[in-house]
Amino acid sequence: TVTLSGDAIYARDPQTVTVTDHRATPDPLSANTLESQQAATNEARTHVFIGRAAIDYDPDAKTHWSGELRGTGISYTSHDSLIFNGETPGTLAPEDFSQRGTSSLDRTNVAATGTYRRKFAGDGHDLTASFIQDRTTDHRDRADDQTSLSPLIPSRSEAIHADMTLDVSHLKVDYNKPLAGDAKLKLGYELQVDGDLFDNSGQRGATAAAEAPDPTLIDRFKFRQAVNGAYVTYQRPFGDVTALAGLRVEDTRIDLNDETGALKGSQGDTHLYPSLHLSWKLSDKQQLTASVAERIQRPQPTDYNPFRVFVDPFNFRAGNPDLKPQQTWSYEAAWQYRAGAKIFLATAYYRDNRRGVTDVVQNLGDGVLLTTKENLASSRSGGLELVASGQLVKNLTVNVSGDLGWTEIDGSVLGFSARRSAFTPSVRGVVNWQATPKDLFQIQGVVIGKRLTPQGYHEANTLVNLGYRRKFNDDWSLFVVTRDALASFRDTLVIDTPALKDRMVTRADLRAVFVGFAYSFGSGRRRDVGFDYGAGAGAPR
């Protein structure tokens, strides 16, 4: 069997406005305070091309071979302008400038997958092996012209280039064997190798004609990570109770090489990760579950890169080559009720984290801040998650989840308050009303509660989206999408430490109305397209 498919998507995001109010006291012992406001507008266009070719071959009833080649190309351009108004700490002298810029992105992803499956005697007795080779190339260009409106910040022009290549090789082998007493045994091996290259360069000058290479914009960073993992799980029912026990061993090796900064480093770790899951069938509609497991969450490759990235004259961002992965012991107990399409779920959880990766803001002086990555000593979280999904009344369905959570952070290793805790509730929901067989209305909303950081917290945030679909026939549909209908989206970061007082409010005006048409063609079952409230909100998904 041979399958070929392709898509071409064009999206134009209307102008968005982001306003950031910043009030920082880098020296709490004096009255020196930096106050600034930054207003940015942005308009972007995106082209996406997707292609896929697959082949399936069954030489006999027990053997299956398959291969797939897929590719995605993204081209993105945006034009933006920014106005900055601020005051120098202590002197209260104005620091004003305007900036116009152009950004472009060209990203290509190509992946090849091969799979072999062999069935043996007995139901559920098989061997599966798969290999994936994935490569992503990412090229970004940014050109800015900054015009000073005050003598303290000089006018300048800059062109910044960032190239990134991500190579991922992934091998996985699974062996499943049924045993006596309805027991099941699963053995597996997994190897993933990441090889990433980050190449940055740039020029600066008083004008575009005077631009010259700037050493602070030049960096070449290589990241390589190899994770070897072997695992075994054993599942067996004991009456109405089913137990699933597992053990995984992982060996991780990381090599870092910042060629520009002459920095090399390596990390290695071998660890066992046990798990135990229990389920108790109360009836055909209800069951109880409980689990305990140790997990690992690794930082992203960019989190290790120490290269200092220029954000604006008062903000920089950098990674940390000394980061360690976060390890978590997770405990959960849940009740589930399922009747047809209706699902109700209540889950009590507790998570004990070590070395959690977090953002930390450092004061570089004169109101300039550096955001980098650090490991916490520990953090804990717990709470109750509630989920309800299904049809409430005729033609009205809901999918709502709420998390009544609590978080505690220990930032003592970073020199901050030893322990801080907060209640962190959140709610997410989607309501669909099928007003007529052809008319569908949707409300999507999210409320994110207060979130702790080692130095402070993020305030609560809300977002509401609206959608309407008119289905003319099986082929044609009209979509109308309203993004951020209440203009409520914003992020407020508060830093409150003895060394730094800071409050940054970012208000992104995401409000937009998108109108689009969807046309389905070809034979076979038609996919029920949903609503997309992202940057390309005019396109259904």
XYZ file of N, CA, C and O in Angstrom, residues 134-197:
256
model
N 15.449 12.224 12.115
C 14.746 13.501 11.991
C 15.763 14.626 11.937
O 16.694 14.682 12.751
N 15.602 15.527 10.976
C 16.497 16.700 10.886
C 15.666 17.959 10.703
O 14.769 18.020 9.848
N 15.996 18.974 11.500
C 15.353 20.284 11.399
C 16.424 21.337 11.191
O 17.405 21.392 11.946
N 16.258 22.154 10.167
C 17.148 23.294 9.950
C 16.321 24.566 10.105
O 15.205 24.658 9.589
N 16.886 25.513 10.812
C 16.154 26.732 11.152
C 17.075 27.912 10.904
O 18.162 28.006 11.484
N 16.648 28.810 10.020
C 17.452 29.992 9.696
C 16.617 31.233 9.992
O 15.517 31.399 9.451
N 17.155 32.103 10.850
C 16.432 33.318 11.239
C 17.308 34.538 10.988
O 18.508 34.539 11.287
N 16.669 35.577 10.458
C 17.335 36.861 10.247
C 16.510 37.952 10.900
O 15.264 37.942 10.829
N 17.208 38.891 11.515
C 16.539 40.015 12.168
C 17.317 41.280 11.867
O 18.527 41.356 12.110
N 16.648 42.295 11.299
C 17.272 43.582 10.999
C 16.507 44.674 11.718
O 15.270 44.747 11.628
N 17.223 45.538 12.455
C 16.600 46.609 13.234
C 17.307 47.924 12.974
O 18.537 47.978 12.858
N 16.519 48.992 12.926
C 17.028 50.361 12.915
C 16.467 51.061 14.142
O 15.246 51.240 14.255
N 17.357 51.452 15.051
C 16.943 52.102 16.292
C 17.323 53.572 16.237
O 18.486 53.911 16.036
N 16.323 54.424 16.409
C 16.531 55.866 16.384
C 16.390 56.415 17.791
O 15.329 56.278 18.418
N 17.456 57.030 18.294
C 17.444 57.556 19.647
C 16.666 58.867 19.710
O 16.793 59.730 18.838
N 15.864 59.011 20.760
C 15.126 60.237 21.010
C 15.672 60.971 22.232
O 15.069 61.938 22.712
N 16.811 60.460 22.777
C 17.460 61.082 23.933
C 18.952 60.847 23.814
O 19.398 59.919 23.131
N 19.786 61.654 24.478
C 21.242 61.545 24.288
C 21.871 60.328 24.973
O 23.008 59.990 24.676
N 21.168 59.647 25.882
C 21.789 58.566 26.646
C 21.855 57.251 25.889
O 22.648 56.384 26.232
N 20.997 57.061 24.891
C 21.018 55.838 24.095
C 21.338 56.220 22.655
O 20.564 56.939 22.020
N 22.467 55.773 22.103
C 22.819 56.155 20.733
C 21.945 55.443 19.709
O 21.451 54.331 19.950
N 21.765 56.074 18.568
C 21.089 55.415 17.457
C 21.995 54.311 16.930
O 23.231 54.407 16.987
N 21.378 53.267 16.409
C 22.190 52.165 15.905
C 21.379 51.366 14.894
O 20.154 51.461 14.829
N 22.089 50.543 14.146
C 21.489 49.613 13.203
C 22.140 48.256 13.430
O 23.338 48.175 13.731
N 21.364 47.179 13.309
C 21.929 45.855 13.525
C 21.261 44.829 12.635
O 20.096 44.982 12.242
N 22.011 43.794 12.313
C 21.505 42.646 11.570
C 21.989 41.395 12.292
O 23.191 41.190 12.456
N 21.056 40.572 12.748
C 21.371 39.395 13.540
C 20.941 38.149 12.780
O 19.832 38.091 12.236
N 21.830 37.152 12.750
C 21.560 35.900 12.049
C 21.696 34.739 13.046
O 22.636 34.696 13.838
N 20.760 33.829 12.999
C 20.792 32.663 13.880
C 20.446 31.428 13.066
O 19.348 31.328 12.508
N 21.391 30.503 12.996
C 21.187 29.236 12.299
C 21.173 28.102 13.324
O 21.999 28.070 14.249
N 20.258 27.175 13.143
C 20.130 26.054 14.068
C 19.891 24.784 13.273
O 19.069 24.753 12.365
N 20.615 23.730 13.626
C 20.428 22.413 13.020
C 20.211 21.402 14.136
O 21.050 21.284 15.043
N 19.093 20.676 14.068
C 18.746 19.688 15.083
C 18.649 18.319 14.419
O 17.829 18.127 13.520
N 19.469 17.386 14.863
C 19.446 16.009 14.355
C 19.045 15.070 15.487
O 19.653 15.100 16.569
N 18.022 14.247 15.234
C 17.555 13.288 16.231
C 17.510 11.908 15.598
O 16.877 11.709 14.554
N 18.195 10.939 16.233
C 18.132 9.529 15.828
C 17.479 8.746 16.965
O 17.926 8.848 18.119
N 16.429 8.000 16.642
C 15.650 7.327 17.685
C 15.391 5.880 17.279
O 14.767 5.613 16.258
N 15.883 4.960 18.096
C 15.671 3.523 17.889
C 14.871 2.981 19.058
O 15.193 3.248 20.222
N 13.824 2.179 18.754
C 12.996 1.607 19.808
C 12.623 0.185 19.431
O 12.207 -0.080 18.301
N 12.776 -0.731 20.409
C 12.420 -2.139 20.219
C 11.527 -2.565 21.374
O 11.880 -2.362 22.545
N 10.347 -3.139 21.055
C 9.397 -3.608 22.066
C 9.080 -5.082 21.819
O 8.821 -5.486 20.678
N 9.075 -5.855 22.913
C 8.690 -7.261 22.845
C 7.569 -7.494 23.847
O 7.716 -7.220 25.042
N 6.410 -7.976 23.369
C 5.248 -8.243 24.210
C 4.953 -9.736 24.219
O 4.920 -10.373 23.163
N 4.710 -10.269 25.426
C 4.430 -11.706 25.537
C 3.347 -11.933 26.593
O 3.482 -11.479 27.741
N 2.248 -12.604 26.219
C 1.233 -12.965 27.217
C 1.711 -14.139 28.058
O 2.397 -15.043 27.575
N 1.331 -14.120 29.351
C 1.713 -15.176 30.277
C 0.473 -15.794 30.898
O -0.650 -15.323 30.701
N 0.683 -16.828 31.669
C -0.438 -17.509 32.328
C -1.137 -16.563 33.307
O -0.517 -15.656 33.873
N -2.446 -16.801 33.508
C -3.224 -15.978 34.422
C -3.518 -14.605 33.880
O -3.672 -13.645 34.655
N -3.616 -14.462 32.563
C -3.880 -13.182 31.903
C -2.804 -12.136 32.202
O -3.053 -10.932 32.111
N -1.634 -12.590 32.554
C -0.532 -11.666 32.796
C 0.118 -11.278 31.475
O 0.017 -11.995 30.472
N 0.818 -10.121 31.475
C 1.486 -9.631 30.280
C 2.879 -9.142 30.655
O 3.069 -8.439 31.650
N 3.841 -9.498 29.825
C 5.222 -9.079 30.020
C 5.657 -8.228 28.829
O 5.391 -8.574 27.677
N 6.333 -7.129 29.121
C 6.820 -6.270 28.052
C 8.275 -5.919 28.337
O 8.623 -5.462 29.435
N 9.118 -6.140 27.349
C 10.531 -5.793 27.430
C 10.838 -4.782 26.327
O 10.278 -4.858 25.228
N 11.743 -3.855 26.599
C 12.031 -2.864 25.583
C 13.403 -2.246 25.723
O 14.040 -2.292 26.789
N 13.857 -1.688 24.620
C 15.122 -0.944 24.587
C 14.893 0.307 23.749
O 14.195 0.287 22.732
N 15.505 1.406 24.179
C 15.327 2.672 23.474
C 16.631 3.449 23.493
O 17.301 3.556 24.528
N 16.982 3.994 22.352
C 18.179 4.829 22.225
C 17.801 6.084 21.456
O 17.228 5.998 20.363
N 18.120 7.236 22.038
C 17.911 8.501 21.335
C 19.181 9.321 21.411
O 19.738 9.541 22.495
N 19.626 9.774 20.253
C 20.827 10.595 20.155
C 20.446 11.930 19.526
O 19.873 11.971 18.433
N 20.736 13.027 20.242
C 20.480 14.383 19.747
C 21.821 15.042 19.449
O 22.719 15.073 20.310
N 21.944 15.579 18.253
C 23.122 16.345 17.884
C 22.690 17.682 17.327
O 22.109 17.744 16.236
N 22.935 18.771 18.074
C 22.416 20.092 17.721
C 23.554 21.089 17.555
O 24.558 21.042 18.278
N 23.362 22.001 16.615
C 24.342 23.055 16.355
C 23.616 24.396 16.326
O 22.620 24.549 15.612
